[in-house]
GROMACS .gro file of C-alpha atoms in nm:
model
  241
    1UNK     CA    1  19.387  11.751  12.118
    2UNK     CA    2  19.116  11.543  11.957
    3UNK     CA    3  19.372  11.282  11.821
    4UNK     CA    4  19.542  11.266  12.181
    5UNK     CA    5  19.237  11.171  12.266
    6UNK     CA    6  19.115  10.917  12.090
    7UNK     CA    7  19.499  10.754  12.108
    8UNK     CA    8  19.417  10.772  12.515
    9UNK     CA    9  19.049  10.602  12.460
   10UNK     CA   10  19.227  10.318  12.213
   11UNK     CA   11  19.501  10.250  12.499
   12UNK     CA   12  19.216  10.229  12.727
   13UNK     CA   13  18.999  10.008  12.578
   14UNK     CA   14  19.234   9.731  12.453
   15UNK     CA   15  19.405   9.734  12.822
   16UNK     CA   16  19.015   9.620  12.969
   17UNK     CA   17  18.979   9.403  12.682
   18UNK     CA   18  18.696   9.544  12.503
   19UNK     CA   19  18.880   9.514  12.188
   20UNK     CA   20  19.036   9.129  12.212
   21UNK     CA   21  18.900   8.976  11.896
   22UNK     CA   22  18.984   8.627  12.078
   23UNK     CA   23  18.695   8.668  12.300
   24UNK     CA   24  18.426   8.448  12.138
   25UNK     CA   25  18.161   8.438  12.431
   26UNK     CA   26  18.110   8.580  12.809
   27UNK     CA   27  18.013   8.305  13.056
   28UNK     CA   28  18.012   8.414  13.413
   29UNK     CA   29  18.300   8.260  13.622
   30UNK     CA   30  18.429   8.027  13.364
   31UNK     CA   31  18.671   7.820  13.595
   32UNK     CA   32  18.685   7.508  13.346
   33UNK     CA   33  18.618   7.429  13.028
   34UNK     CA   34  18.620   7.043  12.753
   35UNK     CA   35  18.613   6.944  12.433
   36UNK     CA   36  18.376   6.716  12.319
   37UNK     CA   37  18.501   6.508  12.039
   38UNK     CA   38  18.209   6.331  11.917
   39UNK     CA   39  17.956   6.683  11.889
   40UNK     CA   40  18.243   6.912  11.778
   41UNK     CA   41  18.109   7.105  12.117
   42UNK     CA   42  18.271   7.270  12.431
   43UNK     CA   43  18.132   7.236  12.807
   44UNK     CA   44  18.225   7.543  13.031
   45UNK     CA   45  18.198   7.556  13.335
   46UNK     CA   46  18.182   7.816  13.659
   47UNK     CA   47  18.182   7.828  14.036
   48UNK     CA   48  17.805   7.883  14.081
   49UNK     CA   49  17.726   7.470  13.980
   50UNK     CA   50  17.631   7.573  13.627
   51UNK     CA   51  17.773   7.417  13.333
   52UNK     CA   52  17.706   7.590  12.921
   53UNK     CA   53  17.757   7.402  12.619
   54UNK     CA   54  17.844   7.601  12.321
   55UNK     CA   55  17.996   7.532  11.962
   56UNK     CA   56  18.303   7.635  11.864
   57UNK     CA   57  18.182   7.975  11.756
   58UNK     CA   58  18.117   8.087  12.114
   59UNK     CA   59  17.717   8.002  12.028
   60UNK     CA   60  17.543   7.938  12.353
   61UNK     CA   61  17.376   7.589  12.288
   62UNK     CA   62  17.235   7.538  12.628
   63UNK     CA   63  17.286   7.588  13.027
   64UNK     CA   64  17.214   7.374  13.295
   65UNK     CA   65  17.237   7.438  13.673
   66UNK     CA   66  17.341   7.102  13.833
   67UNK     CA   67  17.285   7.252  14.224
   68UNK     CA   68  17.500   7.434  14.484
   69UNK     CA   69  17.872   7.286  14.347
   70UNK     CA   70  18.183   7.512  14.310
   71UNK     CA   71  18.296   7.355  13.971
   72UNK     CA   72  18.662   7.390  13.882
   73UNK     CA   73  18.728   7.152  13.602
   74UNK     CA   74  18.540   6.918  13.365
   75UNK     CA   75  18.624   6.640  13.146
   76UNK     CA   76  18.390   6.569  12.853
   77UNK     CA   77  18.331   6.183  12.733
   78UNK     CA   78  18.096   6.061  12.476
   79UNK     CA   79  17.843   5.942  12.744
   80UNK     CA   80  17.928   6.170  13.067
   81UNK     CA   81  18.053   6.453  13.177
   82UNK     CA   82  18.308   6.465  13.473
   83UNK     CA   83  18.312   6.775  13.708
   84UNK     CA   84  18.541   6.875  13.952
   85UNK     CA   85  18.455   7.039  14.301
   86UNK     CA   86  18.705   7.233  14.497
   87UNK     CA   87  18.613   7.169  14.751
   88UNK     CA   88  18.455   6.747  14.732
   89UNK     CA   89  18.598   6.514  14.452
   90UNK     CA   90  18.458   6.429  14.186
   91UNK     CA   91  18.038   6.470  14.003
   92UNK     CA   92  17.969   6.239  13.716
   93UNK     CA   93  17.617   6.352  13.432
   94UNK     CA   94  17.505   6.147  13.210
   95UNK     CA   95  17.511   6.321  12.888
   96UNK     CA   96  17.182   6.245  12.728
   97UNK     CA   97  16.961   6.243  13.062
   98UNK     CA   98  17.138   6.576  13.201
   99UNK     CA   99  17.066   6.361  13.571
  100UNK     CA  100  17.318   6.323  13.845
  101UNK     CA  101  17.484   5.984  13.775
  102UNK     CA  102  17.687   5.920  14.100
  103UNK     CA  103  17.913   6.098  14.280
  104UNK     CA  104  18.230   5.863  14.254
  105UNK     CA  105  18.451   6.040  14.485
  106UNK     CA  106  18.251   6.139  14.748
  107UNK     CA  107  18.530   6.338  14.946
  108UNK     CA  108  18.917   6.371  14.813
  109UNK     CA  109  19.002   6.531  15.176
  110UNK     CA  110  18.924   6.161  15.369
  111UNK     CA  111  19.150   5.904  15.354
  112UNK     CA  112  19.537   5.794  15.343
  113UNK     CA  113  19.549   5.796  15.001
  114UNK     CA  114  19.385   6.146  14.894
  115UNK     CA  115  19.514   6.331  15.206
  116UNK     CA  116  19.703   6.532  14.958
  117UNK     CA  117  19.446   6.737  14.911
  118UNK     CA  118  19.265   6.996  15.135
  119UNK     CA  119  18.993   7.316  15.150
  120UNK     CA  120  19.229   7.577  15.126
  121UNK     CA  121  19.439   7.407  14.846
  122UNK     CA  122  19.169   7.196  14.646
  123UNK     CA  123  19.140   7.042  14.293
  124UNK     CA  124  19.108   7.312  14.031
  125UNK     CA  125  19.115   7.110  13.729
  126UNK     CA  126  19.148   6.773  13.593
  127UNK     CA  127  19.237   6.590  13.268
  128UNK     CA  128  19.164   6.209  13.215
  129UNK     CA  129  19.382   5.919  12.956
  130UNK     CA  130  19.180   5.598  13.022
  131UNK     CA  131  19.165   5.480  13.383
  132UNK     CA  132  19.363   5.723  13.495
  133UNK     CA  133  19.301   6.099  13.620
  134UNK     CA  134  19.557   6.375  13.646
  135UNK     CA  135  19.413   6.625  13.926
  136UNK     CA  136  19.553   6.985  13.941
  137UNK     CA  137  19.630   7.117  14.315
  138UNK     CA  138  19.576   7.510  14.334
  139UNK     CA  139  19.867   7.632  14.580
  140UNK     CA  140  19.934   8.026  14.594
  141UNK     CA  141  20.276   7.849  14.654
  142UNK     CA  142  20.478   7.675  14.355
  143UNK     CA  143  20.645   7.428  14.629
  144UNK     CA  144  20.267   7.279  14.704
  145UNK     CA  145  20.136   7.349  14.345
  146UNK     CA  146  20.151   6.962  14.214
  147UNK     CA  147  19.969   6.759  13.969
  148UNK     CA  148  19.792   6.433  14.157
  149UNK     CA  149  19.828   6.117  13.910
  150UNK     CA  150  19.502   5.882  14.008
  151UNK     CA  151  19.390   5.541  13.948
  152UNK     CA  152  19.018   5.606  13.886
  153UNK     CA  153  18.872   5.260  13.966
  154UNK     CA  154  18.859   4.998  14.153
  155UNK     CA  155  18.702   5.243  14.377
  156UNK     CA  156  18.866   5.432  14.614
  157UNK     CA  157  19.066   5.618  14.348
  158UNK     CA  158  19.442   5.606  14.479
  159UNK     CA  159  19.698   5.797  14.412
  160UNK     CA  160  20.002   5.675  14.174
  161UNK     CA  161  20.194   5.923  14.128
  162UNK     CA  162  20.278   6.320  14.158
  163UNK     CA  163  20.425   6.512  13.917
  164UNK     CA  164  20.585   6.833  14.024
  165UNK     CA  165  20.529   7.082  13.800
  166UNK     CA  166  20.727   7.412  13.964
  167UNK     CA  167  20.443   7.662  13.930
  168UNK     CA  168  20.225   7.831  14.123
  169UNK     CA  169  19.857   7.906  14.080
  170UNK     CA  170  19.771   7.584  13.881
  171UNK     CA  171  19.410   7.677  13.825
  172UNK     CA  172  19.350   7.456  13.442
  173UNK     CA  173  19.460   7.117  13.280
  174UNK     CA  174  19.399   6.903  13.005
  175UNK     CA  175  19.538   6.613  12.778
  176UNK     CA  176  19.627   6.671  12.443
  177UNK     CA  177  19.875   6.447  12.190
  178UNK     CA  178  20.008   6.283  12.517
  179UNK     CA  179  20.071   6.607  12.685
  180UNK     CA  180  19.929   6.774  12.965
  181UNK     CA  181  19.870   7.157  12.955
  182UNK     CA  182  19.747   7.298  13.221
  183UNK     CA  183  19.760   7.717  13.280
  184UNK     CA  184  19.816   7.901  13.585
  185UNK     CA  185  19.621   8.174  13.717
  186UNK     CA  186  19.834   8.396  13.941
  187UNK     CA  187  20.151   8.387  13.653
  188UNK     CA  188  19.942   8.406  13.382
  189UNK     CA  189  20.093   8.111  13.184
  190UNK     CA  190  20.036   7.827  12.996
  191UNK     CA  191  20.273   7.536  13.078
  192UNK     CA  192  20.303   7.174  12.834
  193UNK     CA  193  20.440   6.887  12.998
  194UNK     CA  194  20.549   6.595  12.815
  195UNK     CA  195  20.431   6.270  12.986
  196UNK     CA  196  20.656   6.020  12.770
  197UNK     CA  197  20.978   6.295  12.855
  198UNK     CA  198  20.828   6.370  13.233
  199UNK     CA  199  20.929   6.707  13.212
  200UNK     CA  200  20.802   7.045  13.127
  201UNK     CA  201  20.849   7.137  12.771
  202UNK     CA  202  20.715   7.444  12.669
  203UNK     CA  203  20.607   7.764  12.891
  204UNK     CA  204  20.417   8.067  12.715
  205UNK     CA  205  20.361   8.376  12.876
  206UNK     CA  206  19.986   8.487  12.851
  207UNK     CA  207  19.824   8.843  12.848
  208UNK     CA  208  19.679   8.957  13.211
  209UNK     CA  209  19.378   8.742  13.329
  210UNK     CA  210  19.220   8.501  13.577
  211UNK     CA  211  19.279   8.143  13.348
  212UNK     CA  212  19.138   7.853  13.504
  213UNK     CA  213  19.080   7.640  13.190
  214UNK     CA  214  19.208   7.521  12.892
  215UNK     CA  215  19.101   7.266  12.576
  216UNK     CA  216  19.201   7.168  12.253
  217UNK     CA  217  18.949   7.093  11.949
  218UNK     CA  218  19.043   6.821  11.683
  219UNK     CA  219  19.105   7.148  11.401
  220UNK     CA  220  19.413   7.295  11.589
  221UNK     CA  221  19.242   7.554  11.778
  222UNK     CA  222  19.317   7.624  12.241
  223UNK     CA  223  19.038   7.782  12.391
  224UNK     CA  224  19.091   7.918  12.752
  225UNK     CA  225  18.860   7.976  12.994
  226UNK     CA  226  18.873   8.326  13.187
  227UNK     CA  227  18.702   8.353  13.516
  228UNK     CA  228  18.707   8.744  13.481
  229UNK     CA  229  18.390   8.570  13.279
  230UNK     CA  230  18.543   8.543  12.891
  231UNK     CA  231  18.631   8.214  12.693
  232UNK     CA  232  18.887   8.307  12.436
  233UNK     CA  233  18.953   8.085  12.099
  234UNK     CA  234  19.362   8.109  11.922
  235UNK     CA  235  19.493   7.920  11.712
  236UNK     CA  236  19.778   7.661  11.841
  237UNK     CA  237  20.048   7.865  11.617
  238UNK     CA  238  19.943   8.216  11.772
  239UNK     CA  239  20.080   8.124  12.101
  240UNK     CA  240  20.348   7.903  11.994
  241UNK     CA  241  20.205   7.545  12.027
   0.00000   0.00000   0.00000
């Protein structure tokens, strides 16, 4: 009876995750999470317009609340940090300063050229190549579930292109080796798309959670952001990258 048992409270544990050795910190609604190249650091961050730094250990370097934001997606840059909200466009931070830059994008929902996007279907992540920003649309539906490709600047940002990526739930994206991988929350997958081929490439199923993020570091390690309130570290090779 007593090893039944403790086979029963094994099963049970791993199934809530207690027991995922992946699971290198616990951030409260992690909907989004970067890379930064240049401090070998990671910027998460969640719906409640708080972002975390943290090394690559899961090592909680610092937290700052930015205000009342629903952040989906960030992009981390040498100088700034670019956030995503749902439910606006897109926040810009200066780095060093930790100040509200500008708001570039004040609203994506106004507008011929940004129309695309609305409240109940909003930007819910975001990966940026030079000038130009690829913009995740969260659609419970795979038919409205698209990837937005924007010209950044000369302000207003305008839409070039839209790449149709046949999944629902896109909730995470981010450039990597001229790739976008983005993860989706409702099949629990993580997608690559080739940008030179313009097609998907690669689909890998996940284990059971709410993903909304996804990064790469330069030492061949994909982090993904959970917003059951986990970030989990593999290596590229353990899911098949």
């Amino acid at each position: 009876m007593r090893y039944n048992f403790l086979i029963v409270m094994a099963v049970l544990l791993t199934s809530c995750g207690q027991s995922d050795e992946n699971v290198i910190v616990k951030i409260p609604e992690a909907s989004g999470i970067s890379y930064c190249t240049n401090t070998d650091t990671l910027i998460v961050v969640n719906d409640e317009g708080t972002y975390y730094e943290i090394d690559t250990k899961g090592k909680i370097l610092q937290k700052v609340k930015l205000g009342k934001y629903d952040l989906e997606g960030v992009v981390c840059e040498d100088k700034q940090i670019i956030f995503v909200r749902e439910d606006k466009g897109l926040l810009i931070v200066e780095r060093e300063s930790d100040k509200k830059k500008k708001v570039i994008v004040d609203s994506f929902y106004e507008g011929k050229n940004l129309a695309l996007f609305d409240k109940k279907a909003g930007i819910e992540g975001i990966a940026k190549v030079g000038n130009i920003i690829y913009l995740a649309k969260q659609s419970k539906k795979k038919k409205n579930s698209f990837i937005a490709v924007v010209k950044l600047t000369p302000y207003p940002g305008r839409v070039l292109d839209i790449i149709e990526v046949d999944v629902a739930d896109i909730a995470g994206l981010t450039y990597h080796n001229n790739a976008l991988y983005m993860v989706s929350d409702k099949k629990d997958l993580l997608i690559k798309y080739d940008l030179d081929k313009k097609k998907r490439v690669k689909k890998v199923k996940l284990a059971k959670g709410a993903w909304e993020g996804i990064a790469f570091d330069n030492k061949g390690n994909v982090y993904l952001a959970d917003d059951n309130g986990r970030v989990l570290k593999y290596k590229k090779k353990a899911l098949g990258l």
